[in-house]
Amino acid sequence: MSESRAAALRSLLFASSAAGMLVAAPAIAADVTAEDGVVVTADQSQPANLGTIDVNGQFKKPALVSPEFVAPLVDTPRAVTVIPQAIIEQTSASSLQDLLSNSPGITFGAGEGGQPLADRPFIRGQSSGNNIFVDGIRDTGGQQREVFNLEQVEVIKGPDAVYSGRGSGGGSINLASKSPKLNAFTNVSAGAGTDGSLRGTVDANLPLGETAALRINLMGAQGDVPGRDAVDYDKWGAAISLGAGLGTPSSMVFSYYHLTSDQMPDYGIPLFTKIQSRTTDSGVLDVPYDSFYGLKARDYLTNEVDAFTFKAEHRLNDFATIRNVSRYSQTLNDYIVTNPGDGGYVGRAADGTYWMKRGTKTRWNPVATLANVTDVFGQFATGSIRHSYDVGVELSREHNRNASYSTYTTSGSACPSGLTTVSGSYPTAAGSLGAGDCTPVYNPNPDDAWTGIINRGPTSSNTTEAIGVYANDSITLTERLILNLGVRWDQYSVKGVNATATQSAGVWTTTGYTAVPEQTWEFTNYQVGLVFKPTQNSSVYASWSTSSTPPTISAGDQNASGGTGTVDGVANTVLDPEDTESFEIGAKANVLNDRLALSAAAFHLTRKNALILVEPNIFRQEGEVEVNGFELGVSGSITPKWTVFGGYTYMDSELTKAAVVVSGTPPVASVNPLQGLPLANTPKHSASLFTTYRVLPRLTVGGGVYYTSKSLGGNQGGAGGGTNRIYAPEWTRVDAFAAYDLTDRATLQLNVKNATDEDYIMRTNGVHHADVAAGRQAILALNLRF
């Protein structure tokens, strides 16, 4: 990390404490105006570590912030998990992936197979990386997201196209940002830990008169990844939001968000396919888990995000409120990473040692997005029947540019001569390797010297335009019976330009550009749910929902064989969207005077229209997958001193119809060996529980337990692990937590992540590499609230 950035981080940590002290006096004296314009006085005596307490000192029930959800959470007929700010803070989460470990049933895929190094969540076995939203607007571009500016995270399970539009077969994730409030407060956190970790945050809310406020959030962090000594990170972020008309019928909020993240990318460890000898049952090569195959002198990963958001809302009356949200954002995902399982040929020396020539994956991917969402929502009655409704229109345009780098080695780690080919097309003569870029498979050295030529190649691009029109209605038929209806129509189009080039000795020469014809899809999706309420605070429901995921490329570009196949003999065919359908039954209850929320759901999900091979170079959309399962959830306080948050998910997944294998002369079709296998990134069992207990008036202790059963590797939502049956073994992680209130406004918080120092694999792409989880780390933070 550069000295200038290290100095900036140290300055932020120092300023965190200073900022809190400067604004403490006015914050204490201020009266506050709660939501809906009710004036109350802030209870400043609440301990700083209780994030689930509102300004009245009462337990704050989770609620969804998007107007598309027209009913309270207990009356919404589908599984929804709301991760509150208290869990973000108490678990010391610093990334979206960290935080979502508290929602069982969500796994993350590896960055491979054309997928960028970015957040790639799988929900109910379906790839959901394109289904992440910020304040109800799709968050585009490859990113590894931060959590410093989040008030809560909402996970909607199952097909939810009526809420979020295209591409949401397994569910979606909405990140609710911190917004201006009318009460003055400042929260400051400064932490340090093992592995050189430092993190500082400031969250300051400053009233500007009776109906306006400014909220500022700052973050700086640096450190190493425990157990992965060569992997470090350095990031900073800022979020500023200005609100006017707060607490009145007409309000406006302007927000700006920035994040810069620099880190050493990590592609983990190879699979057995590199040495062509299976040394473990899982297929992950039996090397030490701290083995790192990258090059410090060359590899890097940079994420940058800039987002401008304007929200205007006007409440006409109980019948109608109009809300309009516009956002312009730019993201950059830029990296060179060593992939230990791809492009790196392996040979065996005379002494029996294995040597690998490093291969690389590269990407330069800026994305610019303009989006606008307009909603009209409210309540009305038709006789004795009450309606809570939302109708809206979503417009978006995404411009995505993509290029690769060439990395030509002029001076590197020499490869031994006389190697015998083991995998790939390893050259047997050392002279044919150029300057060389080799490392021992079982003892890689990330500090190998490297110099070379890095050039960015020509840029391809595509532009996506989307229109969505939707309506949702929660119809209270009687005091005990609620009908939930939703419908959405979408139009989705893509056009682009592909660049062609040649590369020699690390230098690209552009040879031309080819226009990709515009392709357009239209689809309509539905949701129907029936809710029965045994009591005011409980519900039993049944629902049916659908979604559509449009392809963005033709069959000739996306078939598994890598050839130029056709759909029923017609080249460049516009494919139909993949369709997902789900049936779900469940129950929810708020118990113990609304302190504790319980939920249970069982579901059957089917995804159809996947492209499969039916005869040589001929494809049809006849693939199908199924996921059956159930999940349990708990959130809140069992007693005033004892809080819990967690759940359990069971998923039984299967590729029920796969590509037909065609071989022989004449060709003979047979069942694909992948048919019947579980889906990639879809463990059968996953569970989490984070709990705290106040053992003394000033001391709270607790921790988390996280479990995932074995998960087959893969990327695209098909059968995992291929015929090699690669999988990530089951794992259990234990975290510890303690907080001591030094004063009513200062808390010392200790988090020990992976307290038992468990060695485990988070995920594997099933083809090239497996990603190793972080080891044990202790973090001590001072949290101040003014």
PDB file of N, CA, C and O in Angstrom, residues 161-162 165-166 486-490 523-527 546-548 579-580:
ATOM      1  N   ALA A 161     -39.691 -11.292 -10.123  1.00  0.00           N
ATOM      2  CA  ALA A 161     -39.671 -10.359 -11.243  1.00  0.00           C
ATOM      3  C   ALA A 161     -40.702  -9.254 -11.082  1.00  0.00           C
ATOM      4  O   ALA A 161     -40.515  -8.149 -11.609  1.00  0.00           O
ATOM      5  N   VAL A 162     -41.806  -9.498 -10.355  1.00  0.00           N
ATOM      6  CA  VAL A 162     -42.796  -8.431 -10.186  1.00  0.00           C
ATOM      7  C   VAL A 162     -42.229  -7.289  -9.357  1.00  0.00           C
ATOM      8  O   VAL A 162     -42.719  -6.166  -9.414  1.00  0.00           O
ATOM      9  N   GLY A 165     -37.923  -7.146 -11.779  1.00  0.00           N
ATOM     10  CA  GLY A 165     -37.765  -7.251 -13.221  1.00  0.00           C
ATOM     11  C   GLY A 165     -36.930  -8.434 -13.657  1.00  0.00           C
ATOM     12  O   GLY A 165     -36.841  -9.449 -12.976  1.00  0.00           O
ATOM     13  N   ARG A 166     -36.256  -8.293 -14.797  1.00  0.00           N
ATOM     14  CA  ARG A 166     -35.560  -9.382 -15.467  1.00  0.00           C
ATOM     15  C   ARG A 166     -34.414  -9.941 -14.613  1.00  0.00           C
ATOM     16  O   ARG A 166     -33.767  -9.241 -13.840  1.00  0.00           O
ATOM     17  N   GLY A 486     -49.612  -9.402  -8.124  1.00  0.00           N
ATOM     18  CA  GLY A 486     -48.591  -8.595  -8.769  1.00  0.00           C
ATOM     19  C   GLY A 486     -48.410  -8.991 -10.218  1.00  0.00           C
ATOM     20  O   GLY A 486     -48.534 -10.176 -10.568  1.00  0.00           O
ATOM     21  N   VAL A 487     -48.112  -8.013 -11.065  1.00  0.00           N
ATOM     22  CA  VAL A 487     -47.851  -8.271 -12.476  1.00  0.00           C
ATOM     23  C   VAL A 487     -46.822  -7.264 -12.955  1.00  0.00           C
ATOM     24  O   VAL A 487     -46.785  -6.120 -12.488  1.00  0.00           O
ATOM     25  N   ARG A 488     -45.957  -7.706 -13.871  1.00  0.00           N
ATOM     26  CA  ARG A 488     -44.954  -6.802 -14.431  1.00  0.00           C
ATOM     27  C   ARG A 488     -44.666  -7.190 -15.873  1.00  0.00           C
ATOM     28  O   ARG A 488     -44.480  -8.371 -16.192  1.00  0.00           O
ATOM     29  N   TRP A 489     -44.597  -6.169 -16.733  1.00  0.00           N
ATOM     30  CA  TRP A 489     -44.203  -6.345 -18.131  1.00  0.00           C
ATOM     31  C   TRP A 489     -42.851  -5.675 -18.330  1.00  0.00           C
ATOM     32  O   TRP A 489     -42.621  -4.561 -17.881  1.00  0.00           O
ATOM     33  N   ASP A 490     -41.942  -6.382 -19.023  1.00  0.00           N
ATOM     34  CA  ASP A 490     -40.609  -5.856 -19.284  1.00  0.00           C
ATOM     35  C   ASP A 490     -40.272  -5.959 -20.763  1.00  0.00           C
ATOM     36  O   ASP A 490     -40.633  -6.940 -21.433  1.00  0.00           O
ATOM     37  N   PHE A 523     -41.451  -9.804 -21.969  1.00  0.00           N
ATOM     38  CA  PHE A 523     -41.990 -10.877 -21.139  1.00  0.00           C
ATOM     39  C   PHE A 523     -42.824 -10.282 -20.010  1.00  0.00           C
ATOM     40  O   PHE A 523     -42.621  -9.141 -19.580  1.00  0.00           O
ATOM     41  N   THR A 524     -43.768 -11.073 -19.545  1.00  0.00           N
ATOM     42  CA  THR A 524     -44.671 -10.672 -18.466  1.00  0.00           C
ATOM     43  C   THR A 524     -44.597 -11.710 -17.361  1.00  0.00           C
ATOM     44  O   THR A 524     -44.582 -12.918 -17.627  1.00  0.00           O
ATOM     45  N   ASN A 525     -44.545 -11.242 -16.124  1.00  0.00           N
ATOM     46  CA  ASN A 525     -44.454 -12.138 -14.975  1.00  0.00           C
ATOM     47  C   ASN A 525     -45.498 -11.780 -13.933  1.00  0.00           C
ATOM     48  O   ASN A 525     -46.013 -10.650 -13.900  1.00  0.00           O
ATOM     49  N   TYR A 526     -45.758 -12.776 -13.061  1.00  0.00           N
ATOM     50  CA  TYR A 526     -46.882 -12.659 -12.146  1.00  0.00           C
ATOM     51  C   TYR A 526     -46.499 -13.140 -10.749  1.00  0.00           C
ATOM     52  O   TYR A 526     -45.559 -13.914 -10.562  1.00  0.00           O
ATOM     53  N   GLN A 527     -47.293 -12.684  -9.797  1.00  0.00           N
ATOM     54  CA  GLN A 527     -47.252 -13.233  -8.443  1.00  0.00           C
ATOM     55  C   GLN A 527     -48.669 -13.244  -7.878  1.00  0.00           C
ATOM     56  O   GLN A 527     -49.413 -12.269  -8.011  1.00  0.00           O
ATOM     57  N   THR A 546     -43.326 -16.037 -10.766  1.00  0.00           N
ATOM     58  CA  THR A 546     -42.534 -16.361 -11.953  1.00  0.00           C
ATOM     59  C   THR A 546     -41.485 -15.275 -12.180  1.00  0.00           C
ATOM     60  O   THR A 546     -41.562 -14.175 -11.636  1.00  0.00           O
ATOM     61  N   SER A 547     -40.515 -15.607 -13.024  1.00  0.00           N
ATOM     62  CA  SER A 547     -39.544 -14.606 -13.477  1.00  0.00           C
ATOM     63  C   SER A 547     -38.977 -15.049 -14.810  1.00  0.00           C
ATOM     64  O   SER A 547     -39.087 -16.226 -15.196  1.00  0.00           O
ATOM     65  N   SER A 548     -38.340 -14.110 -15.510  1.00  0.00           N
ATOM     66  CA  SER A 548     -37.737 -14.378 -16.813  1.00  0.00           C
ATOM     67  C   SER A 548     -36.327 -13.809 -16.837  1.00  0.00           C
ATOM     68  O   SER A 548     -36.102 -12.680 -16.394  1.00  0.00           O
ATOM     69  N   ASP A 579     -37.228 -19.293 -18.089  1.00  0.00           N
ATOM     70  CA  ASP A 579     -38.382 -19.032 -17.235  1.00  0.00           C
ATOM     71  C   ASP A 579     -38.233 -19.781 -15.917  1.00  0.00           C
ATOM     72  O   ASP A 579     -37.893 -20.968 -15.906  1.00  0.00           O
ATOM     73  N   THR A 580     -38.493 -19.086 -14.825  1.00  0.00           N
ATOM     74  CA  THR A 580     -38.440 -19.688 -13.504  1.00  0.00           C
ATOM     75  C   THR A 580     -39.802 -19.568 -12.849  1.00  0.00           C
ATOM     76  O   THR A 580     -40.447 -18.515 -12.912  1.00  0.00           O
TER      77      THR A 580
END
